[in-house]
PDB file of C-alpha atoms and ligand atoms in Angstrom:
ATOM      1  CA  MET M 113     -26.581   8.381  12.017  1.00  0.00           C
ATOM      2  CA  PHE M 114     -25.767   6.104  14.846  1.00  0.00           C
ATOM      3  CA  THR M 115     -29.570   4.487  15.598  1.00  0.00           C
ATOM      4  CA  ARG M 116     -28.595   0.933  16.783  1.00  0.00           C
ATOM      5  CA  LEU M 117     -30.697  -0.109  19.558  1.00  0.00           C
ATOM      6  CA  VAL M 118     -28.963   0.020  22.905  1.00  0.00           C
ATOM      7  CA  PRO M 119     -30.625  -0.409  26.068  1.00  0.00           C
ATOM      8  CA  VAL M 120     -30.502   3.895  25.747  1.00  0.00           C
ATOM      9  CA  TYR M 121     -33.101   5.903  24.813  1.00  0.00           C
ATOM     10  CA  LEU M 122     -31.990   7.408  21.490  1.00  0.00           C
ATOM     11  CA  GLY M 123     -33.871  10.365  21.593  1.00  0.00           C
ATOM     12  CA  HIS M 124     -36.809   9.036  18.624  1.00  0.00           C
ATOM     13  CA  VAL M 125     -37.611   5.657  17.776  1.00  0.00           C
ATOM     14  CA  PRO M 126     -36.560   4.814  14.284  1.00  0.00           C
ATOM     15  CA  GLU M 127     -39.433   4.727  11.970  1.00  0.00           C
ATOM     16  CA  ALA M 128     -38.404   1.245  10.781  1.00  0.00           C
ATOM     17  CA  LYS M 129     -38.270  -0.162  14.098  1.00  0.00           C
ATOM     18  CA  GLU M 130     -41.259  -1.069  16.632  1.00  0.00           C
ATOM     19  CA  GLU M 131     -40.582   0.801  20.274  1.00  0.00           C
ATOM     20  CA  THR M 132     -39.392  -1.705  22.443  1.00  0.00           C
ATOM     21  CA  ALA M 133     -40.128  -2.194  25.901  1.00  0.00           C
ATOM     22  CA  VAL M 134     -36.756  -0.914  26.846  1.00  0.00           C
ATOM     23  CA  ASP M 135     -37.247   2.061  24.281  1.00  0.00           C
ATOM     24  CA  LYS M 136     -40.317   2.828  26.544  1.00  0.00           C
ATOM     25  CA  LEU M 137     -38.245   2.470  30.202  1.00  0.00           C
ATOM     26  CA  TRP M 138     -35.648   5.014  28.982  1.00  0.00           C
ATOM     27  CA  LYS M 139     -38.064   7.131  27.763  1.00  0.00           C
ATOM     28  CA  GLU M 140     -39.648   6.995  31.286  1.00  0.00           C
ATOM     29  CA  TYR M 141     -36.426   7.152  32.805  1.00  0.00           C
ATOM     30  CA  SER M 142     -35.542  10.558  30.546  1.00  0.00           C
ATOM     31  CA  LYS M 143     -38.914  12.034  31.727  1.00  0.00           C
ATOM     32  CA  SER M 144     -37.136  12.884  35.298  1.00  0.00           C
ATOM     33  CA  LEU M 145     -34.493  14.807  33.464  1.00  0.00           C
ATOM     34  CA  SER M 146     -37.074  16.746  31.167  1.00  0.00           C
ATOM     35  CA  ASP M 147     -37.985  18.605  34.782  1.00  0.00           C
ATOM     36  CA  PHE M 148     -34.888  20.262  34.602  1.00  0.00           C
ATOM     37  CA  ASP M 149     -34.691  23.971  33.013  1.00  0.00           C
ATOM     38  CA  ASP M 150     -32.055  24.717  30.353  1.00  0.00           C
ATOM     39  CA  LEU M 151     -29.552  26.072  32.586  1.00  0.00           C
ATOM     40  CA  THR M 152     -29.484  23.306  35.351  1.00  0.00           C
ATOM     41  CA  LEU M 153     -29.237  20.729  32.574  1.00  0.00           C
ATOM     42  CA  ALA M 154     -26.147  22.476  31.180  1.00  0.00           C
ATOM     43  CA  ARG M 155     -24.601  22.574  34.249  1.00  0.00           C
ATOM     44  CA  TRP M 156     -25.368  19.023  34.830  1.00  0.00           C
ATOM     45  CA  CYS M 157     -23.991  17.855  31.450  1.00  0.00           C
ATOM     46  CA  SER M 158     -20.515  19.928  32.035  1.00  0.00           C
ATOM     47  CA  GLN M 159     -20.357  19.053  35.895  1.00  0.00           C
ATOM     48  CA  THR M 160     -20.773  15.164  34.730  1.00  0.00           C
ATOM     49  CA  LEU M 161     -18.369  15.829  31.537  1.00  0.00           C
ATOM     50  CA  GLY M 162     -15.680  16.500  34.312  1.00  0.00           C
ATOM     51  CA  GLN M 163     -16.321  13.384  36.306  1.00  0.00           C
ATOM     52  CA  LEU M 164     -16.063  11.326  32.859  1.00  0.00           C
ATOM     53  CA  ARG M 165     -12.753  13.137  32.094  1.00  0.00           C
ATOM     54  CA  GLY M 166      -9.631  10.862  32.004  1.00  0.00           C
ATOM     55  CA  ARG M 167     -11.220   7.469  31.924  1.00  0.00           C
ATOM     56  CA  THR M 168     -12.362   4.959  29.453  1.00  0.00           C
ATOM     57  CA  TRP M 169     -16.293   3.858  29.853  1.00  0.00           C
ATOM     58  CA  ARG M 170     -18.473   1.100  28.733  1.00  0.00           C
ATOM     59  CA  LEU M 171     -21.711   2.469  27.137  1.00  0.00           C
ATOM     60  CA  SER M 172     -23.358   0.074  29.587  1.00  0.00           C
ATOM     61  CA  HIS M 173     -22.231   2.108  32.273  1.00  0.00           C
ATOM     62  CA  PRO M 174     -24.754   3.720  34.375  1.00  0.00           C
ATOM     63  CA  LEU M 175     -23.136   7.143  34.625  1.00  0.00           C
ATOM     64  CA  VAL M 176     -22.794   6.626  30.968  1.00  0.00           C
ATOM     65  CA  GLY M 177     -26.496   6.021  30.489  1.00  0.00           C
ATOM     66  CA  ALA M 178     -27.738   8.748  32.507  1.00  0.00           C
ATOM     67  CA  TYR M 179     -25.485  10.980  31.046  1.00  0.00           C
ATOM     68  CA  ARG M 180     -26.790   9.795  27.603  1.00  0.00           C
ATOM     69  CA  LEU M 181     -30.103  10.699  28.699  1.00  0.00           C
ATOM     70  CA  ALA M 182     -29.213  14.532  29.469  1.00  0.00           C
ATOM     71  CA  ALA M 183     -27.252  14.860  26.075  1.00  0.00           C
ATOM     72  CA  GLN M 184     -29.481  13.818  23.945  1.00  0.00           C
ATOM     73  CA  LEU M 185     -32.258  15.851  25.621  1.00  0.00           C
ATOM     74  CA  ALA M 186     -29.739  18.679  25.406  1.00  0.00           C
ATOM     75  CA  HIS M 187     -29.283  18.219  21.973  1.00  0.00           C
ATOM     76  CA  ASP M 188     -32.585  18.656  21.572  1.00  0.00           C
ATOM     77  CA  ARG M 189     -32.926  21.559  23.240  1.00  0.00           C
ATOM     78  CA  GLN M 190     -29.826  22.775  21.636  1.00  0.00           C
ATOM     79  CA  ILE M 191     -28.039  23.913  24.686  1.00  0.00           C
ATOM     80  CA  TRP M 192     -24.717  23.920  23.532  1.00  0.00           C
ATOM     81  CA  LEU M 193     -25.573  26.102  20.913  1.00  0.00           C
ATOM     82  CA  GLN M 194     -26.739  28.572  23.549  1.00  0.00           C
ATOM     83  CA  ARG M 195     -23.552  28.596  25.375  1.00  0.00           C
ATOM     84  CA  LEU M 196     -25.726  28.510  28.782  1.00  0.00           C
ATOM     85  CA  VAL M 197     -22.084  27.277  29.946  1.00  0.00           C
ATOM     86  CA  ASN M 198     -18.384  27.115  28.769  1.00  0.00           C
ATOM     87  CA  LEU M 199     -17.051  24.017  27.471  1.00  0.00           C
ATOM     88  CA  PRO M 200     -15.692  21.607  30.620  1.00  0.00           C
ATOM     89  CA  PRO M 201     -12.082  22.010  30.909  1.00  0.00           C
ATOM     90  CA  GLY M 202      -9.996  19.401  28.632  1.00  0.00           C
ATOM     91  CA  TYR M 203     -12.902  19.262  26.107  1.00  0.00           C
ATOM     92  CA  LEU M 204     -12.971  20.400  22.576  1.00  0.00           C
ATOM     93  CA  GLU M 205     -15.902  21.353  20.553  1.00  0.00           C
ATOM     94  CA  ALA M 206     -17.310  18.606  18.127  1.00  0.00           C
ATOM     95  CA  SER M 207     -18.026  19.566  14.355  1.00  0.00           C
ATOM     96  CA  CYS M 208     -21.288  17.731  14.081  1.00  0.00           C
ATOM     97  CA  CYS M 209     -23.582  19.763  16.966  1.00  0.00           C
ATOM     98  CA  ARG M 210     -21.015  21.831  18.833  1.00  0.00           C
ATOM     99  CA  ALA M 211     -21.618  20.161  21.843  1.00  0.00           C
ATOM    100  CA  PRO M 212     -18.139  18.857  23.794  1.00  0.00           C
ATOM    101  CA  LEU M 213     -16.715  16.071  21.727  1.00  0.00           C
ATOM    102  CA  LEU M 214     -17.202  12.889  23.549  1.00  0.00           C
ATOM    103  CA  PRO M 215     -16.451   9.938  21.240  1.00  0.00           C
ATOM    104  CA  LEU M 216     -18.149   6.438  20.937  1.00  0.00           C
ATOM    105  CA  LEU M 217     -16.221   3.573  19.716  1.00  0.00           C
ATOM    106  CA  THR M 218     -18.539   0.979  17.751  1.00  0.00           C
ATOM    107  CA  ARG M 219     -17.671  -1.438  15.804  1.00  0.00           C
ATOM    108  CA  ASP M 220     -18.942   0.416  12.748  1.00  0.00           C
ATOM    109  CA  VAL M 221     -15.912   2.652  13.214  1.00  0.00           C
ATOM    110  CA  GLY M 222     -14.137   1.555  10.147  1.00  0.00           C
ATOM    111  CA  PRO M 223     -17.000   3.368   7.723  1.00  0.00           C
ATOM    112  CA  SER M 224     -18.713   5.538  10.345  1.00  0.00           C
ATOM    113  CA  GLY M 225     -15.720   6.672  12.309  1.00  0.00           C
ATOM    114  CA  LEU M 226     -16.280   7.801  16.036  1.00  0.00           C
ATOM    115  CA  ILE M 227     -20.069   8.391  17.037  1.00  0.00           C
ATOM    116  CA  CYS M 228     -21.335  11.653  18.824  1.00  0.00           C
ATOM    117  CA  MET M 229     -22.663  11.168  22.488  1.00  0.00           C
ATOM    118  CA  HIS M 230     -24.799  13.726  21.746  1.00  0.00           C
ATOM    119  CA  CYS M 231     -26.259  14.211  18.323  1.00  0.00           C
ATOM    120  CA  ASN M 232     -25.314  10.465  16.922  1.00  0.00           C
ATOM    121  CA  ASP M 233     -23.905  11.689  14.329  1.00  0.00           C
ATOM    122  CA  THR M 234     -19.915  10.902  13.116  1.00  0.00           C
ATOM    123  CA  ALA M 235     -18.065  13.473  14.945  1.00  0.00           C
ATOM    124  CA  VAL M 236     -14.681  12.196  13.858  1.00  0.00           C
ATOM    125  CA  ALA M 237     -14.512  10.880  10.726  1.00  0.00           C
ATOM    126  CA  THR M 238     -12.158   7.744  10.941  1.00  0.00           C
ATOM    127  CA  GLU M 239      -9.563   9.412   8.828  1.00  0.00           C
ATOM    128  CA  GLN M 240      -9.036  12.154  11.064  1.00  0.00           C
ATOM    129  CA  ILE M 241      -8.402  10.313  14.298  1.00  0.00           C
ATOM    130  CA  PRO M 242      -4.549  11.346  15.066  1.00  0.00           C
ATOM    131  CA  GLY M 243      -1.471   8.804  14.842  1.00  0.00           C
ATOM    132  CA  ASP M 244      -1.881   5.283  13.681  1.00  0.00           C
ATOM    133  CA  LEU M 245      -5.274   4.456  15.051  1.00  0.00           C
ATOM    134  CA  PRO M 246      -6.950   5.115  11.785  1.00  0.00           C
ATOM    135  CA  ASP M 247      -5.142   2.446  10.179  1.00  0.00           C
ATOM    136  CA  ALA M 248      -5.692  -0.141  13.684  1.00  0.00           C
ATOM    137  CA  LEU M 249      -9.582   0.739  14.087  1.00  0.00           C
ATOM    138  CA  ARG M 250     -10.180  -0.053  10.540  1.00  0.00           C
ATOM    139  CA  LYS M 251      -8.361  -3.518  10.793  1.00  0.00           C
ATOM    140  CA  TRP M 252     -10.574  -3.939  13.637  1.00  0.00           C
ATOM    141  CA  SER M 253     -14.089  -2.990  12.109  1.00  0.00           C
ATOM    142  CA  GLU M 254     -13.303  -5.361   9.371  1.00  0.00           C
ATOM    143  CA  MET M 255     -12.038  -8.308  11.176  1.00  0.00           C
ATOM    144  CA  TYR M 256     -15.437  -7.942  13.137  1.00  0.00           C
ATOM    145  CA  ALA M 257     -17.695  -7.245  10.198  1.00  0.00           C
ATOM    146  CA  PRO M 258     -17.866 -11.010   8.763  1.00  0.00           C
ATOM    147  CA  VAL M 259     -18.468 -12.431  12.319  1.00  0.00           C
ATOM    148  CA  HIS M 260     -21.304  -9.878  13.473  1.00  0.00           C
ATOM    149  CA  ASP M 261     -22.594 -10.853   9.718  1.00  0.00           C
ATOM    150  CA  VAL M 262     -23.183 -14.530  10.943  1.00  0.00           C
ATOM    151  CA  ALA M 263     -26.243 -13.120  13.204  1.00  0.00           C
ATOM    152  CA  HIS M 264     -27.935 -11.865   9.470  1.00  0.00           C
ATOM    153  CA  TRP M 265     -27.199 -14.829   7.726  1.00  0.00           C
ATOM    154  CA  ASP M 266     -30.604 -15.452   5.396  1.00  0.00           C
ATOM    155  CA  GLU M 267     -32.162 -18.663   5.533  1.00  0.00           C
ATOM    156  CA  GLU M 268     -30.278 -20.185   2.719  1.00  0.00           C
ATOM    157  CA  ARG M 269     -27.268 -19.064   4.212  1.00  0.00           C
ATOM    158  CA  ARG M 270     -28.027 -20.707   7.241  1.00  0.00           C
ATOM    159  CA  ARG M 271     -29.138 -24.228   5.743  1.00  0.00           C
ATOM    160  CA  GLN M 272     -25.763 -24.263   4.395  1.00  0.00           C
ATOM    161  CA  SER M 273     -24.190 -24.568   7.488  1.00  0.00           C
ATOM    162  CA  THR M 274     -23.797 -27.751   9.044  1.00  0.00           C
ATOM    163  CA  ASP M 275     -24.469 -26.333  12.905  1.00  0.00           C
ATOM    164  CA  PHE M 276     -25.846 -22.667  12.583  1.00  0.00           C
ATOM    165  CA  ASP M 277     -26.512 -22.920  16.638  1.00  0.00           C
ATOM    166  CA  ALA M 278     -22.796 -23.960  16.859  1.00  0.00           C
ATOM    167  CA  GLU M 279     -21.400 -21.229  14.307  1.00  0.00           C
ATOM    168  CA  PHE M 280     -23.457 -18.556  16.033  1.00  0.00           C
ATOM    169  CA  GLU M 281     -22.337 -19.087  19.679  1.00  0.00           C
ATOM    170  CA  ALA M 282     -18.889 -19.368  17.685  1.00  0.00           C
ATOM    171  CA  ALA M 283     -19.679 -15.727  16.613  1.00  0.00           C
ATOM    172  CA  ALA M 284     -20.709 -14.302  20.046  1.00  0.00           C
ATOM    173  CA  GLN M 285     -17.568 -15.995  21.536  1.00  0.00           C
ATOM    174  CA  ARG M 286     -15.137 -13.886  18.726  1.00  0.00           C
ATOM    175  CA  VAL M 287     -16.992 -10.687  19.414  1.00  0.00           C
ATOM    176  CA  GLU M 288     -16.560 -10.962  22.979  1.00  0.00           C
ATOM    177  CA  GLU M 289     -12.627 -11.034  22.497  1.00  0.00           C
ATOM    178  CA  PHE M 290     -12.729  -8.534  20.146  1.00  0.00           C
ATOM    179  CA  LEU M 291     -14.551  -6.187  22.554  1.00  0.00           C
ATOM    180  CA  ALA M 292     -12.481  -6.829  25.139  1.00  0.00           C
ATOM    181  CA  ASP M 293      -9.785  -6.505  22.704  1.00  0.00           C
ATOM    182  CA  ALA M 294     -10.730  -3.209  21.987  1.00  0.00           C
ATOM    183  CA  ALA M 295     -11.084  -1.970  25.509  1.00  0.00           C
ATOM    184  CA  THR M 296      -7.529  -2.946  26.448  1.00  0.00           C
ATOM    185  CA  ASP M 297      -5.751  -1.752  23.454  1.00  0.00           C
ATOM    186  CA  LEU M 298      -7.326   0.629  21.092  1.00  0.00           C
ATOM    187  CA  VAL M 299      -9.698   2.755  23.497  1.00  0.00           C
ATOM    188  CA  PRO M 300      -7.075   3.644  25.837  1.00  0.00           C
ATOM    189  CA  ARG M 301      -4.868   4.380  22.749  1.00  0.00           C
ATOM    190  CA  LEU M 302      -7.812   7.043  22.119  1.00  0.00           C
ATOM    191  CA  LEU M 303      -7.859   8.134  25.499  1.00  0.00           C
ATOM    192  CA  GLU M 304      -4.416   9.823  24.576  1.00  0.00           C
ATOM    193  CA  HIS M 305      -6.228  12.037  22.285  1.00  0.00           C
ATOM    194  CA  TYR M 306      -9.517  12.674  24.079  1.00  0.00           C
ATOM    195  CA  PRO M 307     -10.893  13.475  27.104  1.00  0.00           C
ATOM    196  CA  ALA M 308     -13.097  10.598  27.729  1.00  0.00           C
ATOM    197  CA  VAL M 309     -13.777   8.308  25.577  1.00  0.00           C
ATOM    198  CA  VAL M 310     -17.159   5.631  25.518  1.00  0.00           C
ATOM    199  CA  TRP M 311     -17.126   2.527  23.807  1.00  0.00           C
ATOM    200  CA  GLU M 312     -20.011   0.106  23.234  1.00  0.00           C
ATOM    201  CA  ASP M 313     -19.621  -3.300  24.933  1.00  0.00           C
ATOM    202  CA  GLN M 314     -22.215  -4.802  23.358  1.00  0.00           C
ATOM    203  CA  ASP M 315     -23.567  -6.926  20.439  1.00  0.00           C
ATOM    204  CA  GLU M 316     -27.433  -7.166  20.411  1.00  0.00           C
ATOM    205  CA  CYS M 317     -27.558  -9.383  17.119  1.00  0.00           C
ATOM    206  CA  LEU M 318     -25.705 -11.911  18.437  1.00  0.00           C
ATOM    207  CA  GLU M 319     -26.868 -11.436  21.853  1.00  0.00           C
ATOM    208  CA  VAL M 320     -23.370 -10.172  23.287  1.00  0.00           C
ATOM    209  CA  ARG M 321     -24.491  -8.344  26.443  1.00  0.00           C
ATOM    210  CA  PRO M 322     -21.896  -6.249  28.585  1.00  0.00           C
ATOM    211  CA  GLU M 323     -21.322  -8.534  31.082  1.00  0.00           C
ATOM    212  CA  ASP M 324     -20.490 -11.529  28.576  1.00  0.00           C
ATOM    213  CA  VAL M 325     -17.299  -9.001  27.885  1.00  0.00           C
ATOM    214  CA  LEU M 326     -14.397  -9.498  30.693  1.00  0.00           C
ATOM    215  CA  LEU M 327     -11.590  -7.575  30.837  1.00  0.00           C
TER     216      LEU M 327
HETATM  217 ZN1   ZN E  75     -22.611  16.113  17.616  1.00  0.00          ZN
END
């Protein structure tokens, strides 16, 4: 389950974490969509998927943010199970929740596969991704993980470093490069197999923001 705190309302607040000010804001955003009846919501989702088709998208893109709010509301209301509208052209059904398959690439792709934008579960297991992408994605994820871990070093590990701040900054800069590499190489290759692909363009633990990832 993809429950990372991103500046997007994830439908529920993970129990272990306090609701942040950003969560509250996204909940407020989500309220305006909750006025949509089921059919209106289904049509809006279907039409927006049509507009997302054929391109790669940053997770931080406002259209993706709006879609994610609607998608998670649609998931809560089981809109796609009700089949109020047909799957938009070009989209296949996701096996996780039967919504149209819109995969999200995250740094955890190695162990977790591609994430479903609708239910936050694994939409495509890594080994089920076509072509030579499983190996390339696993390799990228394995290179990324130890760099990300710098943000989670405990006190003792930090003390062993001569200059932890510099090490943290260096890790953040490497991650900016990892994300840019994925966006320019791996994500377009994924787009050959899926109608649209979203990629996570931030690393909140290393304080890498979307605007730090330059393409
Ligand atoms: Zn799903």
